[in-house]
């Protein structure tokens, strides 16, 4: 049957089957044992050097409810790979382009480490895996496994500041819904933004500024569902959009149940409850998908796609069994081994630089905050205790929380969060999100310069008629910064320039009881006394001594 193809149309299905004699297709290369070993060596080398990025990723997926769907992703990927196994058994053609993809992956890892954005570093792991796959089997293998690679990318938690900015309003809506559920159940509830006060305990105190990360868990479920059961683009969009209200209601239900039954707050029951919501999400998608298909029925072609298969009218290639198929394939070309060897050398050379080239020396405070003066000119202060859970949520190494009073002007509260080495999840972040998450609404925002090169954010916040004026800025390595993005960029530049990533958030707050100008003058007066004190505790922009 040399170079012959047998075609027939399967009865009743309209699916064209093409039987291909693969025994005589000699130009292609099969993966040999040597190529497999070299591929494994590549993966082991990557795993060894990138282990510091893999461990926190696995830990967060295992412990973060917002990404618990990541626990089933390996099973889904395994199932998809199993279904594609006949295609994956086709000849593999190593490609030198894999080296370019590996280089791109290392570049992303380095960039994420420099900017302290863990998401970029962890996303690079998927790019590196695609590079190894491309090196072993070329673009064809990457294309065949593109959806499993997409699922791996979706498992990676997005940056917290991005989640907060994108979904904080959804989280506020979810908290309001949870409070109403608790009120209907007969519980007295006071709601302050995302903080639900039940009198004897509070819910979401630590997560007040986190945003609705639960949404991404729901979207992950939606993407998996659509891969297997729906391929029409407009229906996919509607199904994914439908997961937004599901995430809001699901999170509200979870909070309400925790408020009624504290046993659901942690441990086995907490995980079981989350799993039940996940299963309900699947049924929810099935119902909406049925409704969409009822309104606009799918054609036979679309049904094939909706089952996660190739287009039903496309040709499915099935290799003809051949008793001699177990014979050794053609001898691999030298270039296939050369490309894999070059990839291994690339990993061994670049990995140490990408991982260690961005390490910095932690810079402690010049002196402890316990020695911070409680008398600043006419301002007299006192230390205020901060719960350890709040400190842990900020990721700060040291914090100062103090209330100052000037008999002639009124009170000012001072908060400083100091970081010896800002990392991906231990980095200064804008207090704007946390204040809004605690129930405050923004009435006015502006940025002004106290002096050339010393910008400050000025906010007027309102909560039920109570107003508050806020100054805040980032005091980092001798610089004052007001921009969130400028702060991130500054960290990256100083990691390379100074070998440092320390910094602090400084925030001043005061109540607005009358004219806003009076509150602002009060903050200015206190800041005039505070400004020369800060360099006595926080180091300037000199290079770190290593």
XYZ file of C-alpha atoms in Angstrom:
546
model
C 0.000 0.000 0.000
C 2.970 2.289 -0.624
C 2.130 6.048 -0.641
C -1.595 5.201 -0.804
C -4.468 6.781 1.048
C -7.761 5.025 1.626
C -10.750 7.388 1.996
C -14.253 6.627 3.080
C -17.101 8.518 4.722
C -18.261 7.134 8.038
C -21.923 6.103 7.857
C -24.353 8.571 9.429
C -21.721 10.983 10.731
C -20.609 12.951 7.711
C -17.063 12.729 9.015
C -14.417 12.060 6.416
C -11.738 9.618 7.557
C -8.391 9.470 5.766
C -6.331 6.356 6.394
C -2.654 7.160 6.014
C 0.150 4.665 5.517
C 2.752 6.076 7.896
C 5.143 3.155 7.545
C 6.668 4.461 4.346
C 6.893 8.131 5.404
C 10.626 8.206 5.918
C 11.665 11.878 5.691
C 10.350 12.730 9.166
C 12.200 12.055 12.380
C 10.895 10.181 15.398
C 12.087 11.036 18.896
C 14.892 8.681 19.796
C 15.945 7.621 23.263
C 18.838 10.066 23.075
C 16.534 12.947 22.205
C 14.216 12.023 25.067
C 17.119 12.027 27.525
C 18.320 15.398 26.268
C 14.807 16.806 26.584
C 14.584 15.519 30.159
C 17.986 17.024 30.896
C 16.697 20.382 29.635
C 13.644 20.191 31.897
C 15.698 19.110 34.917
C 18.165 21.953 34.393
C 15.310 24.455 34.132
C 13.644 23.012 37.218
C 16.871 23.206 39.216
C 17.544 26.854 38.474
C 13.936 28.036 38.531
C 12.930 26.131 41.658
C 12.706 29.382 43.696
C 9.920 30.533 41.365
C 8.140 27.167 41.250
C 7.809 26.655 45.015
C 5.839 29.848 45.808
C 3.660 29.232 42.752
C 2.717 25.727 43.900
C 2.233 26.907 47.485
C -0.088 29.718 46.491
C -2.179 27.536 44.199
C -2.556 24.992 46.999
C -3.546 27.582 49.619
C -5.294 30.363 47.695
C -9.040 29.844 47.207
C -8.962 32.240 44.271
C -6.818 29.812 42.258
C -7.954 26.449 43.618
C -8.998 25.462 40.087
C -5.265 25.106 39.465
C -5.393 21.836 41.398
C -7.465 20.176 38.651
C -5.582 21.730 35.738
C -2.966 18.912 35.635
C -5.804 16.374 35.316
C -7.398 18.365 32.490
C -4.043 18.719 30.728
C -3.412 14.990 31.124
C -6.796 14.176 29.610
C -6.300 16.543 26.659
C -2.830 15.107 26.038
C -4.305 11.597 26.123
C -6.872 12.557 23.491
C -4.160 14.066 21.319
C -1.831 11.124 21.751
C -2.361 9.757 18.194
C -1.258 13.153 16.842
C 1.639 13.410 19.270
C 2.918 10.016 18.126
C 3.506 11.464 14.683
C 7.149 12.269 13.833
C 8.839 14.992 15.876
C 11.018 17.528 14.047
C 13.437 19.432 16.308
C 13.697 23.133 15.510
C 16.387 25.708 16.205
C 13.639 28.289 16.788
C 13.223 26.777 20.227
C 16.439 28.549 21.244
C 14.822 31.923 20.507
C 11.776 31.002 22.607
C 14.012 29.863 25.480
C 15.899 33.153 25.309
C 12.602 35.057 25.408
C 11.539 33.039 28.443
C 14.726 33.867 30.335
C 14.301 37.518 29.400
C 10.789 37.526 30.883
C 12.026 35.810 34.038
C 14.748 38.410 34.471
C 12.320 41.276 33.821
C 9.818 39.969 36.363
C 12.528 39.557 38.979
C 13.871 43.066 38.377
C 10.425 44.693 38.540
C 9.360 42.463 41.485
C 6.348 41.317 39.471
C 6.103 37.627 40.278
C 3.502 37.068 37.583
C 5.965 37.879 34.787
C 8.612 35.566 36.249
C 6.132 32.723 36.652
C 4.624 33.297 33.212
C 8.118 32.858 31.811
C 7.976 29.243 33.028
C 5.242 28.558 30.465
C 7.280 30.283 27.751
C 10.333 28.210 28.691
C 8.281 25.017 28.570
C 7.024 26.028 25.122
C 10.651 26.631 24.120
C 11.665 23.116 25.153
C 8.662 21.717 23.275
C 9.552 23.779 20.195
C 13.150 22.632 20.402
C 12.069 18.986 20.541
C 9.209 18.956 18.050
C 8.968 22.286 16.284
C 5.995 24.600 15.904
C 3.649 21.706 15.117
C 3.995 20.279 18.639
C 3.570 23.699 20.259
C 0.394 24.243 18.232
C -1.003 20.845 19.179
C -0.437 21.520 22.884
C -1.285 25.224 22.790
C -4.416 24.849 24.925
C -2.632 22.950 27.729
C 0.003 25.705 27.672
C -2.791 28.292 27.904
C -4.235 26.454 30.910
C -0.831 26.516 32.604
C -0.657 30.261 32.007
C -4.127 30.717 33.515
C -3.052 28.925 36.695
C -0.492 31.648 37.415
C -1.929 34.210 39.858
C -2.155 37.710 38.438
C -0.372 40.566 40.253
C -2.299 41.641 43.335
C -2.266 45.319 42.371
C -3.811 44.388 39.010
C -6.503 42.213 40.631
C -7.318 44.967 43.107
C -7.691 47.674 40.479
C -9.687 45.441 38.135
C -12.085 43.725 40.526
C -12.341 45.826 43.690
C -15.786 47.119 42.708
C -16.958 43.536 42.177
C -15.613 42.607 45.607
C -17.529 45.502 47.156
C -20.722 44.299 45.449
C -20.065 40.759 46.683
C -19.553 41.992 50.256
C -22.793 43.989 50.114
C -24.664 40.914 48.893
C -23.134 38.781 51.667
C -24.189 41.364 54.263
C -27.769 41.286 52.950
C -27.784 37.479 53.133
C -26.650 37.632 56.757
C -29.300 40.225 57.588
C -31.980 38.000 56.042
C -30.689 35.182 58.251
C -31.248 37.394 61.295
C -27.664 38.473 62.000
C -26.835 42.079 62.916
C -24.312 43.292 60.346
C -22.295 46.469 59.904
C -20.553 46.791 56.535
C -17.484 48.960 56.004
C -16.428 48.447 52.407
C -15.306 44.833 52.294
C -15.154 44.474 56.081
C -18.237 42.697 57.469
C -18.635 43.359 61.197
C -20.768 40.786 63.039
C -20.143 42.283 66.448
C -18.153 39.443 67.981
C -15.956 38.992 64.904
C -15.158 40.499 61.533
C -14.905 38.942 58.089
C -12.448 39.975 55.373
C -10.389 42.322 57.546
C -7.118 41.188 55.979
C -8.612 40.810 52.484
C -10.296 44.221 52.484
C -8.091 45.479 49.639
C -7.590 42.211 47.771
C -10.260 42.523 45.093
C -12.341 39.651 43.761
C -9.626 37.165 42.880
C -12.339 34.486 42.962
C -13.360 35.757 39.520
C -10.274 34.250 37.890
C -11.061 30.871 39.403
C -14.490 31.077 37.786
C -13.060 32.212 34.447
C -10.657 29.267 34.469
C -13.620 26.930 34.867
C -15.383 28.742 32.020
C -12.435 28.364 29.648
C -12.185 24.622 30.348
C -15.924 24.190 29.835
C -15.887 26.061 26.521
C -12.988 23.979 25.211
C -14.985 20.780 25.588
C -18.556 21.930 24.996
C -18.680 25.223 23.103
C -16.586 26.664 20.279
C -18.819 29.380 18.775
C -17.007 32.624 19.526
C -20.013 34.728 20.539
C -21.338 31.998 22.814
C -17.914 31.582 24.417
C -17.830 35.312 25.159
C -21.294 35.183 26.748
C -20.414 32.120 28.827
C -17.264 33.773 30.161
C -19.131 37.015 30.900
C -21.766 34.967 32.723
C -19.068 33.842 35.150
C -18.768 37.416 36.506
C -22.142 37.390 38.326
C -21.501 33.776 39.333
C -18.206 34.787 40.952
C -19.881 37.678 42.795
C -22.779 35.548 44.062
C -20.542 32.552 44.804
C -18.137 34.634 46.866
C -21.046 36.301 48.693
C -22.549 32.899 49.494
C -19.201 31.702 50.795
C -18.874 34.739 53.078
C -22.451 34.446 54.343
C -21.987 30.768 55.175
C -18.743 31.525 57.011
C -20.592 34.201 58.971
C -23.323 31.742 59.978
C -21.145 28.653 60.390
C -17.552 29.572 61.368
C -16.505 25.958 60.726
C -16.398 26.826 57.004
C -13.704 29.455 57.570
C -10.751 27.085 57.318
C -9.661 23.488 57.045
C -11.473 20.536 55.471
C -14.942 22.077 55.516
C -13.647 25.243 53.929
C -12.094 23.274 51.057
C -15.211 21.108 50.672
C -17.455 24.149 50.466
C -15.227 25.694 47.817
C -15.368 22.452 45.810
C -19.165 22.413 45.978
C -19.310 25.958 44.561
C -16.925 24.849 41.807
C -19.253 21.948 40.895
C -22.257 24.278 40.937
C -20.355 26.528 38.543
C -20.088 23.658 36.068
C -23.850 23.020 36.260
C -24.456 26.764 35.923
C -22.427 26.807 32.698
C -24.248 23.740 31.387
C -27.587 25.464 31.914
C -26.537 28.661 30.141
C -24.902 26.675 27.340
C -28.121 24.695 26.847
C -30.104 27.938 26.700
C -27.723 29.459 24.135
C -27.873 26.333 21.971
C -31.670 26.300 22.271
C -31.895 29.906 21.077
C -29.285 29.375 18.350
C -28.774 25.655 17.586
C -25.320 24.528 16.538
C -24.643 22.979 13.167
C -23.028 19.561 12.852
C -19.723 21.290 12.188
C -20.017 23.347 15.383
C -21.107 20.344 17.449
C -17.840 18.659 16.566
C -15.934 21.669 17.812
C -18.092 21.897 20.923
C -16.990 18.435 21.951
C -13.371 19.427 21.950
C -12.700 17.606 18.702
C -11.377 18.835 15.397
C -13.871 20.177 12.904
C -16.180 17.286 12.014
C -15.840 18.042 8.307
C -12.082 18.147 8.429
C -10.031 15.103 7.627
C -9.066 12.919 10.582
C -5.876 11.079 9.874
C -5.624 7.586 11.293
C -2.401 5.642 10.835
C -2.745 2.179 9.326
C -1.401 -0.439 11.728
C 1.676 -2.094 10.292
C 3.346 -5.135 11.791
C 6.726 -3.632 10.935
C 5.989 -0.310 12.650
C 8.106 -1.361 15.606
C 11.221 -1.335 13.479
C 13.680 1.482 14.185
C 12.921 4.708 12.304
C 15.374 6.600 10.182
C 18.536 7.704 11.882
C 18.227 11.237 13.288
C 20.173 13.969 11.576
C 23.081 15.468 13.461
C 21.318 18.866 13.517
C 18.518 17.508 15.728
C 21.017 16.555 18.444
C 22.928 19.787 17.899
C 19.844 21.931 18.518
C 19.034 20.062 21.732
C 22.632 20.306 22.907
C 22.621 24.037 22.149
C 19.421 24.386 24.169
C 20.989 22.611 27.136
C 24.070 24.832 26.957
C 21.823 27.906 26.745
C 19.955 26.852 29.889
C 23.140 26.108 31.826
C 24.729 29.431 30.837
C 21.786 31.832 31.126
C 19.891 30.336 34.084
C 22.442 31.282 36.773
C 22.588 34.844 35.452
C 18.787 35.209 35.204
C 18.265 33.893 38.741
C 21.257 35.331 40.585
C 21.837 38.461 38.555
C 18.925 40.225 40.262
C 19.581 39.240 43.856
C 19.925 42.190 46.192
C 21.096 42.731 49.737
C 18.297 43.506 52.217
C 18.743 46.945 53.788
C 17.462 47.162 57.380
C 16.314 50.349 59.061
C 19.115 52.574 60.309
C 17.462 52.323 63.724
C 14.348 50.642 65.091
C 10.945 52.290 64.823
C 10.691 51.753 68.579
C 13.072 54.702 68.869
C 10.957 56.914 66.640
C 10.434 60.205 68.521
C 6.953 60.726 69.899
C 7.570 64.446 70.204
C 7.875 66.302 66.897
C 7.903 70.003 67.695
C 4.441 70.831 69.051
C 3.170 67.387 68.029
C 2.953 64.754 70.775
C 2.352 61.142 69.809
C 1.845 57.592 70.993
C 2.439 54.196 69.406
C -0.672 52.292 68.272
C -0.663 48.484 68.241
C -1.159 46.747 64.877
C -2.533 43.209 64.649
C 0.025 40.697 63.406
C -2.386 39.519 60.688
C -2.524 43.057 59.279
C 1.269 43.325 59.296
C 1.531 39.946 57.566
C -0.972 41.050 54.916
C 1.136 44.102 54.062
C 4.278 41.971 53.739
C 6.267 44.719 55.482
C 9.357 43.941 57.539
C 8.730 46.814 59.959
C 5.742 49.075 60.547
C 5.128 52.230 62.528
C 1.603 53.219 63.507
C 1.318 56.321 65.673
C -1.226 59.005 66.537
C 0.017 62.572 67.009
C -1.855 65.558 68.417
C -1.156 69.266 68.317
C -3.407 71.103 70.821
C -3.574 74.073 68.472
C -4.419 72.109 65.310
C -5.793 68.629 66.008
C -4.842 64.977 65.359
C -2.711 63.394 62.632
C -2.095 59.654 62.234
C 1.230 58.401 60.867
C 1.700 55.034 59.167
C 5.031 53.822 57.773
C 5.478 50.363 56.247
C 9.133 49.541 55.573
C 10.464 46.790 53.301
C 14.100 45.691 53.495
C 13.895 44.013 50.092
C 10.777 44.481 48.007
C 9.749 41.277 46.315
C 6.756 40.174 44.314
C 4.361 39.642 47.215
C 6.239 41.720 49.784
C 6.208 45.105 48.153
C 4.821 48.543 48.870
C 1.382 49.020 47.346
C -0.978 51.956 47.100
C -3.129 52.556 50.196
C -5.876 53.825 47.899
C -7.211 50.301 47.311
C -7.143 49.362 50.992
C -8.909 52.550 52.037
C -11.648 52.014 49.457
C -11.858 48.368 50.488
C -12.449 49.537 54.070
C -15.491 51.548 53.057
C -14.073 54.965 52.150
C -15.136 56.682 48.926
C -12.860 59.003 46.991
C -14.105 62.599 46.857
C -10.934 64.250 45.555
C -7.476 63.182 44.388
C -4.468 65.153 43.242
C -0.680 65.042 43.157
C 1.327 68.073 44.242
C 5.013 68.758 44.866
C 6.083 69.631 48.376
C 9.413 70.667 46.849
C 11.130 69.965 43.514
C 11.377 66.181 43.124
C 9.139 65.474 46.150
C 5.630 64.599 44.888
C 2.812 63.673 47.289
C -0.621 62.138 46.699
C -3.435 64.123 48.325
C -6.846 62.477 48.854
C -10.148 63.505 50.371
C -12.155 60.433 51.394
C -15.737 60.122 52.625
C -17.501 57.412 54.634
C -21.068 58.036 55.688
C -20.539 61.774 55.994
C -17.211 61.470 57.806
C -14.375 62.925 55.767
C -10.647 62.283 55.954
C -7.638 63.944 54.307
C -4.708 61.757 53.307
C -1.119 62.373 52.228
C 0.928 59.428 51.001
C 4.077 58.815 49.012
C 6.779 56.198 48.487
C 10.077 57.018 50.198
C 12.602 54.753 48.521
C 16.377 54.901 48.414
C 16.365 58.670 48.977
C 13.609 59.403 46.428
C 10.012 60.520 46.863
C 7.577 58.893 44.413
C 3.820 59.318 44.022
C 3.094 57.093 41.009
C 2.375 53.388 41.499
C 3.963 52.569 38.152
C 6.907 54.902 38.711
C 7.444 53.125 42.008
C 7.625 49.726 40.245
C 9.968 51.065 37.571
C 12.157 52.676 40.232
C 12.556 49.350 42.004
C 13.760 47.723 38.786
C 16.252 50.463 37.970
C 17.686 50.564 41.484
C 18.031 46.790 41.628
C 20.393 47.092 38.691
C 21.948 50.452 39.587
C 22.336 50.170 43.369
C 21.763 46.496 44.109
C 18.897 47.542 46.401
C 15.116 47.228 46.534
C 14.292 48.619 49.969
C 11.640 51.262 50.453
C 8.750 52.549 52.517
C 5.212 53.787 52.225
C 4.548 56.906 54.299
C 0.930 57.867 54.950
C -0.544 60.753 56.949
C -4.260 60.991 57.737
C -6.373 63.565 59.543
C -10.132 64.074 59.924
C -11.820 66.847 57.954
C -14.201 68.522 60.384
C -14.602 71.819 58.598
C -12.745 73.408 55.748
C -10.520 71.112 53.664
C -7.859 73.816 53.681
C -7.569 73.537 57.469
C -7.032 69.776 57.263
C -4.409 70.248 54.549
C -2.626 72.916 56.616
C -2.588 70.476 59.540
C -0.933 67.808 57.409
C 1.572 70.343 56.064
C 2.483 71.420 59.592
C 3.076 67.840 60.725
C 4.995 66.970 57.547
C 7.308 69.935 58.151
C 8.346 68.285 61.446
C 8.443 64.739 60.026
C 10.498 65.385 56.897
C 13.967 65.728 58.541
C 13.307 62.681 60.759
C 12.724 60.130 57.978
C 16.381 59.935 56.772
C 17.420 59.102 60.350
C 15.555 55.794 60.016
C 15.410 55.067 56.270
C 18.627 54.822 54.258
C 19.362 57.201 51.367
C 20.259 56.297 47.759
C 23.845 55.175 48.328
C 24.907 51.868 46.871
C 24.356 48.821 49.049
C 27.502 47.331 50.472
C 27.768 43.684 49.515
